[in-house]
mmCIF file of C-alpha atoms and ligand atoms in Angstrom:
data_model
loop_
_atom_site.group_PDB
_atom_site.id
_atom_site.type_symbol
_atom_site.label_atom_id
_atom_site.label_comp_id
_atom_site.label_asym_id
_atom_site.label_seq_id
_atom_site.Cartn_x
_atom_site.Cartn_y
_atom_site.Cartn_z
ATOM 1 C CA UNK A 141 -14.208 12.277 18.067
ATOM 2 C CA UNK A 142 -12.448 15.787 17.860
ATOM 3 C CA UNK A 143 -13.802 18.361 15.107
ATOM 4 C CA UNK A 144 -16.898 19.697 14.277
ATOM 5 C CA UNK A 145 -19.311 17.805 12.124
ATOM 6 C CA UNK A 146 -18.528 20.326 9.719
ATOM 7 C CA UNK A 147 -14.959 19.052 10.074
ATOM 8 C CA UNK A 148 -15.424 15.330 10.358
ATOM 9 C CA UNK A 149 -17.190 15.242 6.914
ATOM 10 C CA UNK A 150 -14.658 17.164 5.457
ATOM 11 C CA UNK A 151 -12.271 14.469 6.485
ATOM 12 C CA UNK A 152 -14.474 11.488 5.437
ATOM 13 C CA UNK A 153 -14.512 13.228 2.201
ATOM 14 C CA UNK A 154 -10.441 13.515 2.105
ATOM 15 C CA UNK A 155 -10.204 10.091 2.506
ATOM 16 C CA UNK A 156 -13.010 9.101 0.395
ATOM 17 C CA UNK A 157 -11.107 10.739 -2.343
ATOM 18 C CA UNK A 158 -7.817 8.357 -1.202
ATOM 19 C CA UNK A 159 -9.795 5.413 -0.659
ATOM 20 C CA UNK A 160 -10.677 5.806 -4.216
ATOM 21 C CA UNK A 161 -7.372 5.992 -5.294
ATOM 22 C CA UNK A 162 -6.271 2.802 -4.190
ATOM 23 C CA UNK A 163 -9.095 1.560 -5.900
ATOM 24 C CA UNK A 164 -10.862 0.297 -2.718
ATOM 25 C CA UNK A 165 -14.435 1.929 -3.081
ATOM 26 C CA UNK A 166 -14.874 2.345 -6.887
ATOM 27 C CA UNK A 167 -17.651 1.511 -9.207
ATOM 28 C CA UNK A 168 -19.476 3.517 -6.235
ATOM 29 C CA UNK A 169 -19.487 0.692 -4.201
ATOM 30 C CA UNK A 170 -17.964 0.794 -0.644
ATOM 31 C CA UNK A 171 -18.370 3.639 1.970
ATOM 32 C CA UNK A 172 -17.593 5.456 5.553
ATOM 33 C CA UNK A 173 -19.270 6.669 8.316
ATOM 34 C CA UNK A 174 -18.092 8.558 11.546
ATOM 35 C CA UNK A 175 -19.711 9.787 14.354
ATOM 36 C CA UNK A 176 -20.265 13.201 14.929
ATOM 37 C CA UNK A 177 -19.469 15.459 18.238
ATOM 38 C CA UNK A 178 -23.666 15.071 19.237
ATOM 39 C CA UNK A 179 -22.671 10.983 18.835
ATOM 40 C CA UNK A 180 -24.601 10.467 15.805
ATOM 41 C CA UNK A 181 -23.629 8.938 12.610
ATOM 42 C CA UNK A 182 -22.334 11.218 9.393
ATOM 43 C CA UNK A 183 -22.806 8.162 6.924
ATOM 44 C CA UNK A 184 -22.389 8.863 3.178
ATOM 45 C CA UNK A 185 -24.626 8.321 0.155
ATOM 46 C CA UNK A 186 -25.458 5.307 -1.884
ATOM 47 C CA UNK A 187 -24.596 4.969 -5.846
ATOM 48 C CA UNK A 188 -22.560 7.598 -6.022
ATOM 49 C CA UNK A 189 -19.276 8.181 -7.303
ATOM 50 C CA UNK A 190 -16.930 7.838 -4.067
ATOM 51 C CA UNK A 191 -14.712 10.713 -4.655
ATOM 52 C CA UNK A 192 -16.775 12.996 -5.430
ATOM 53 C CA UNK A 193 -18.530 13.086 -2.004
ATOM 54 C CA UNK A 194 -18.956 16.044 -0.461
ATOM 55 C CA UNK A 195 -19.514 17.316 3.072
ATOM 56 C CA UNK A 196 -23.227 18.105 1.830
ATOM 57 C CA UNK A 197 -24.081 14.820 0.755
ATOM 58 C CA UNK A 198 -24.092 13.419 4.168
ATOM 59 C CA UNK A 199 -26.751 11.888 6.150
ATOM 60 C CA UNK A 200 -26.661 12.134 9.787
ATOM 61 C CA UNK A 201 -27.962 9.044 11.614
ATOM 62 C CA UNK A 202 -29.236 8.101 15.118
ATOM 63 C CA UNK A 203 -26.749 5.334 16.162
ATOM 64 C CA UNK A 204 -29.375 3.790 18.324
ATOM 65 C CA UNK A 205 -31.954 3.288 15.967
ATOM 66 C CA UNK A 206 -31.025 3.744 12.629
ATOM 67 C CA UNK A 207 -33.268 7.145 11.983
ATOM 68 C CA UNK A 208 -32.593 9.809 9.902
ATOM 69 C CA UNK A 209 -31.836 12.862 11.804
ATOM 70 C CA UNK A 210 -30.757 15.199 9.441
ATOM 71 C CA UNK A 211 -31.280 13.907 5.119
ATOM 72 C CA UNK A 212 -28.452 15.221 2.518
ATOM 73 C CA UNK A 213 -29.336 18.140 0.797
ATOM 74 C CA UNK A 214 -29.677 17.068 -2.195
ATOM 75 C CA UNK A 215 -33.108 15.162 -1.940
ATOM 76 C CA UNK A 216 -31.947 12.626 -4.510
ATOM 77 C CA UNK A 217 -29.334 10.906 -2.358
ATOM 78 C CA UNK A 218 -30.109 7.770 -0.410
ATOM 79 C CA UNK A 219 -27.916 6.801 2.420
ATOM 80 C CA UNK A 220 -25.428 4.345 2.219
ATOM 81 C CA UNK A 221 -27.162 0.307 2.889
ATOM 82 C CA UNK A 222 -23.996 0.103 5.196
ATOM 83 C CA UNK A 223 -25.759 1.760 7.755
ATOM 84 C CA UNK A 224 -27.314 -1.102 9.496
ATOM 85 C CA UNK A 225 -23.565 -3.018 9.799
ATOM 86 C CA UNK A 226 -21.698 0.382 10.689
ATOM 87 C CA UNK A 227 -23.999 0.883 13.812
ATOM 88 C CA UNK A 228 -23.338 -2.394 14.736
ATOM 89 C CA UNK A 229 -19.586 -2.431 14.664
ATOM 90 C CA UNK A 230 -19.725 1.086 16.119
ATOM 91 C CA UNK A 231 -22.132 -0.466 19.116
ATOM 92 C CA UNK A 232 -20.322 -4.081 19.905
ATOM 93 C CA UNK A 233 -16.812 -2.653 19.461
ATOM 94 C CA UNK A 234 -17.364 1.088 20.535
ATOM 95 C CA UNK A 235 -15.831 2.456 17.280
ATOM 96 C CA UNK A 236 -16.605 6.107 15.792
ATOM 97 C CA UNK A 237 -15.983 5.148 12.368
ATOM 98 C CA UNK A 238 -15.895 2.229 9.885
ATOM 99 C CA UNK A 239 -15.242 1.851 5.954
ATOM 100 C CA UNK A 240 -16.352 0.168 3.650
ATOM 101 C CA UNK A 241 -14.059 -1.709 1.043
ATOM 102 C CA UNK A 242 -14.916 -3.271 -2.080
ATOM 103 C CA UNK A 243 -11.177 -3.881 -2.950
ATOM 104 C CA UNK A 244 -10.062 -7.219 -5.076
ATOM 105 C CA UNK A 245 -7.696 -7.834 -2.141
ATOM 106 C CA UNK A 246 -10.209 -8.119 -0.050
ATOM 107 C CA UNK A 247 -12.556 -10.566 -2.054
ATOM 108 C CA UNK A 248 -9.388 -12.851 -2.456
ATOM 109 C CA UNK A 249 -8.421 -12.997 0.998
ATOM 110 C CA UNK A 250 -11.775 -13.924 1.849
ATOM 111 C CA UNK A 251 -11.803 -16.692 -0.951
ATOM 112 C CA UNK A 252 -8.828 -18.118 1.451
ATOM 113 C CA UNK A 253 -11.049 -19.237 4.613
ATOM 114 C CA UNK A 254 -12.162 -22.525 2.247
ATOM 115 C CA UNK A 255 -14.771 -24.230 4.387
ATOM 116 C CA UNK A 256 -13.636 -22.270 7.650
ATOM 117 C CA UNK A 257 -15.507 -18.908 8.728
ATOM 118 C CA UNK A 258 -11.961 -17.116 9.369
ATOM 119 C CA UNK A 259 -8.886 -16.528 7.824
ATOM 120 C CA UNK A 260 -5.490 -16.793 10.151
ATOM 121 C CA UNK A 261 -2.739 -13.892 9.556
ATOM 122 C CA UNK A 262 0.310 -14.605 11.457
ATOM 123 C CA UNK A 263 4.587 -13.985 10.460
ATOM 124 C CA UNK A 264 3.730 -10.187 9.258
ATOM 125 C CA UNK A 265 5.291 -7.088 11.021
ATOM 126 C CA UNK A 266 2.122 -5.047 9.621
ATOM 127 C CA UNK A 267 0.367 -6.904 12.472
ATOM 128 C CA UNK A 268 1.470 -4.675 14.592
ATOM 129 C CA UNK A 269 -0.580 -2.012 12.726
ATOM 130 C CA UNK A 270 -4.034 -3.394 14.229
ATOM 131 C CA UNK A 271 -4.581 -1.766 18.023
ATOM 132 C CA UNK A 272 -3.886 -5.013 20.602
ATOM 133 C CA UNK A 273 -1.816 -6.960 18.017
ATOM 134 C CA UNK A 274 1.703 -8.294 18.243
ATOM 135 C CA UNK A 275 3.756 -9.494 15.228
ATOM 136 C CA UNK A 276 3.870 -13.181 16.937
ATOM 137 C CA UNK A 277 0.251 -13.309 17.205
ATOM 138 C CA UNK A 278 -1.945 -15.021 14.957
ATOM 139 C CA UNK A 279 -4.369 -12.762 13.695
ATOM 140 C CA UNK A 280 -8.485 -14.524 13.180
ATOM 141 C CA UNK A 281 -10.213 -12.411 10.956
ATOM 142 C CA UNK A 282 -14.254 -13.296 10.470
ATOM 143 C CA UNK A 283 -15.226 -14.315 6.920
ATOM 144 C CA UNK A 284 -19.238 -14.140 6.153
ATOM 145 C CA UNK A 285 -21.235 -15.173 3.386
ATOM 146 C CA UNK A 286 -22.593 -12.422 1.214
ATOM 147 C CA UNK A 287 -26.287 -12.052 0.560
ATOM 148 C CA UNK A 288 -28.215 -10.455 -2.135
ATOM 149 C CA UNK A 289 -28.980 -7.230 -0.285
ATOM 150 C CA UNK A 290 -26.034 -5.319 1.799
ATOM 151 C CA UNK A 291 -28.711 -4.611 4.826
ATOM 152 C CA UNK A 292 -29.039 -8.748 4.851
ATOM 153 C CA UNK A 293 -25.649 -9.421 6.271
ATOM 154 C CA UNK A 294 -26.056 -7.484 9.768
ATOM 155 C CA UNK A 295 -27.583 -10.773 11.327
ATOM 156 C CA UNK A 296 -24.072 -12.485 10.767
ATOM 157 C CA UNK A 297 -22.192 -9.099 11.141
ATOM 158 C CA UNK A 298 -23.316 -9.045 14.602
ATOM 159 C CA UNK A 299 -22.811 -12.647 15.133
ATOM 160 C CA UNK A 300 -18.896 -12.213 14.181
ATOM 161 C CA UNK A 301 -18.421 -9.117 16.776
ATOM 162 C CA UNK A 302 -19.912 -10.998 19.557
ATOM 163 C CA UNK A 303 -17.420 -13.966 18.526
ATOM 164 C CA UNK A 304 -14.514 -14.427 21.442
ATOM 165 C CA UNK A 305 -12.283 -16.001 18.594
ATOM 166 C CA UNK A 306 -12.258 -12.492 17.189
ATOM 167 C CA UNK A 307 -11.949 -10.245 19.619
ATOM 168 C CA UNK A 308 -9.123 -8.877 18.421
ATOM 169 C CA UNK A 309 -10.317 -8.303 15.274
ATOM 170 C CA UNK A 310 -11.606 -4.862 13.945
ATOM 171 C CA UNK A 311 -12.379 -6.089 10.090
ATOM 172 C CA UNK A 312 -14.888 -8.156 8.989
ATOM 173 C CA UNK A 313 -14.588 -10.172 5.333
ATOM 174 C CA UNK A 314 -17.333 -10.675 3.055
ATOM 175 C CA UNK A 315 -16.814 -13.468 0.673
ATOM 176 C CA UNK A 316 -17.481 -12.306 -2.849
ATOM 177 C CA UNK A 317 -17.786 -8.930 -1.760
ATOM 178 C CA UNK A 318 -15.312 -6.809 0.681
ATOM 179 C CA UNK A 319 -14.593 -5.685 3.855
ATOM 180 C CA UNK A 320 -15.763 -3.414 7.098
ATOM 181 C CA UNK A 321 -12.582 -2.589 8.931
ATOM 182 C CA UNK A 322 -13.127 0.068 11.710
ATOM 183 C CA UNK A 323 -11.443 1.974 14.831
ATOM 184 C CA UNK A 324 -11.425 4.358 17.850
ATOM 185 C CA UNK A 325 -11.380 7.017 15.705
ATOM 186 C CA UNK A 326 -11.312 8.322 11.617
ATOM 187 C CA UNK A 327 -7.472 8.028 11.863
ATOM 188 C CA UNK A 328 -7.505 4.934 13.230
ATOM 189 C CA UNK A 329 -10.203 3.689 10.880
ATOM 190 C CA UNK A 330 -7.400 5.151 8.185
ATOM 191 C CA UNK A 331 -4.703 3.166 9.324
ATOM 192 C CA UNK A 332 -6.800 -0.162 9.727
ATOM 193 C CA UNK A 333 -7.664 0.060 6.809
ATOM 194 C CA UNK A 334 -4.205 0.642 5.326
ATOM 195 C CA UNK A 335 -3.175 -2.332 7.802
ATOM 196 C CA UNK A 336 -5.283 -4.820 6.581
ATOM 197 C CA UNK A 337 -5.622 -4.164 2.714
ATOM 198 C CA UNK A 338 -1.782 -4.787 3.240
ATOM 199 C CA UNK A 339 -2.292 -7.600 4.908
ATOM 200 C CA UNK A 340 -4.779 -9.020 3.026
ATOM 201 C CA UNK A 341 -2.612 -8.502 -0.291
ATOM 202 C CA UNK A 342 0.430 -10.180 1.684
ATOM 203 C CA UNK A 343 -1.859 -13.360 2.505
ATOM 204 C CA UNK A 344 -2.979 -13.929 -0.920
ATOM 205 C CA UNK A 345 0.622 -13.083 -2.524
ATOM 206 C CA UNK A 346 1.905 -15.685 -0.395
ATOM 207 C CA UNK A 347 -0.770 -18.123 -1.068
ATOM 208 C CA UNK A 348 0.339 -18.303 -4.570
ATOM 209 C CA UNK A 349 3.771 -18.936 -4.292
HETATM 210 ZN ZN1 ZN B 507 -20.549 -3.438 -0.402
#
């Protein structure tokens, strides 16, 4: 990851503030994390309003085993209950960042894998927007079951990254619930995520017609 921490939280701030936007982590749900130059996590705060993050409010997190190395400053702030599921996309798929989205698109896509634990994407020239994918391929993306608590869904979170079937893969669904897409870096991260909200949209447009 180039940039200072300093830097890299400014960033995840920037596109906080656009994630928002596209109304993919609102109603303060959703999140980021990216790892800083030392290798530990810069995750953002819990139950907060997304774009209004600042570089302040982040906690900084041993990747390994989930500490807190350095708290927010404000003592108030709780870090985000992605943690446990970012380490472990950052760990099986050696990412430096992953978001967090809560968008509708997301949630419907998901409602698309029926009785199956994946959804196919295939005949989409965005495809070509996800690191390792061609516009022939077809596409497996993971769908899990949600659970009450956010923590609760790293046992099958891990379970889908160790899955040959979606190797290519660098999103996870949620059913009911969202999305962790990740990458190599925070502007890959960016453009996954711009990638597959498309592509999720496209899947469920075209399953109505
Ligand atoms: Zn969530």
């Amino acid at each position: 990851m180039a940039g200072s921490a300093k830097e890299t939280k400014e960033l995840l701030c920037e596109f906080l503030r656009a994630f928002y936007q596209r109304v993919w982590v609102s109603g303060t749900g959703g999140g980021i994390c990216a790892l800083d130059p030392d290798g530990n996590m810069l995750l953002a705060p819990t139950g907060v309003h997304k774009e209004r993050v600042q570089p302040a409010d982040f906690f900084t997190i041993d990747v390994r085993d989930g500490s807190v190395v350095k708290a927010a400053e404000d003592p108030a702030l709780r870090p985000s209950e992605c943690g446990a599921i970012f380490r472990a996309a950052i760990l099986a798929r050696q990412a430096t960042s992953v978001m967090h989205s809560h968008a509708l698109s997301s949630v419907l896509a998901a409602d698309l894998a029926g009785d199956r634990d994946h959804v196919a994407i295939r005949d989409l020239e965005m495809l070509k927007g996800v690191r390792g994918v061609a516009n022939r391929d077809t596409h497996l993306v993971p769908v899990i079951m949600n659970t009450p608590r956010e923590s609760e869904l790293t046992d099958q979170v891990e379970a889908a990254l160790k899955d040959d079937r979606f190797a290519a893969a660098h999103t996870i669904l949620v059913r009911d619930h969202g999305a962790y897409i990740w990458g190599a870096d925070l502007w890959e991260t960016k453009r996954h995520a711009e990638v597959y909200h498309f592509l999720f949209e496209a899947i469920v447009a075209r399953n109505r017609r």
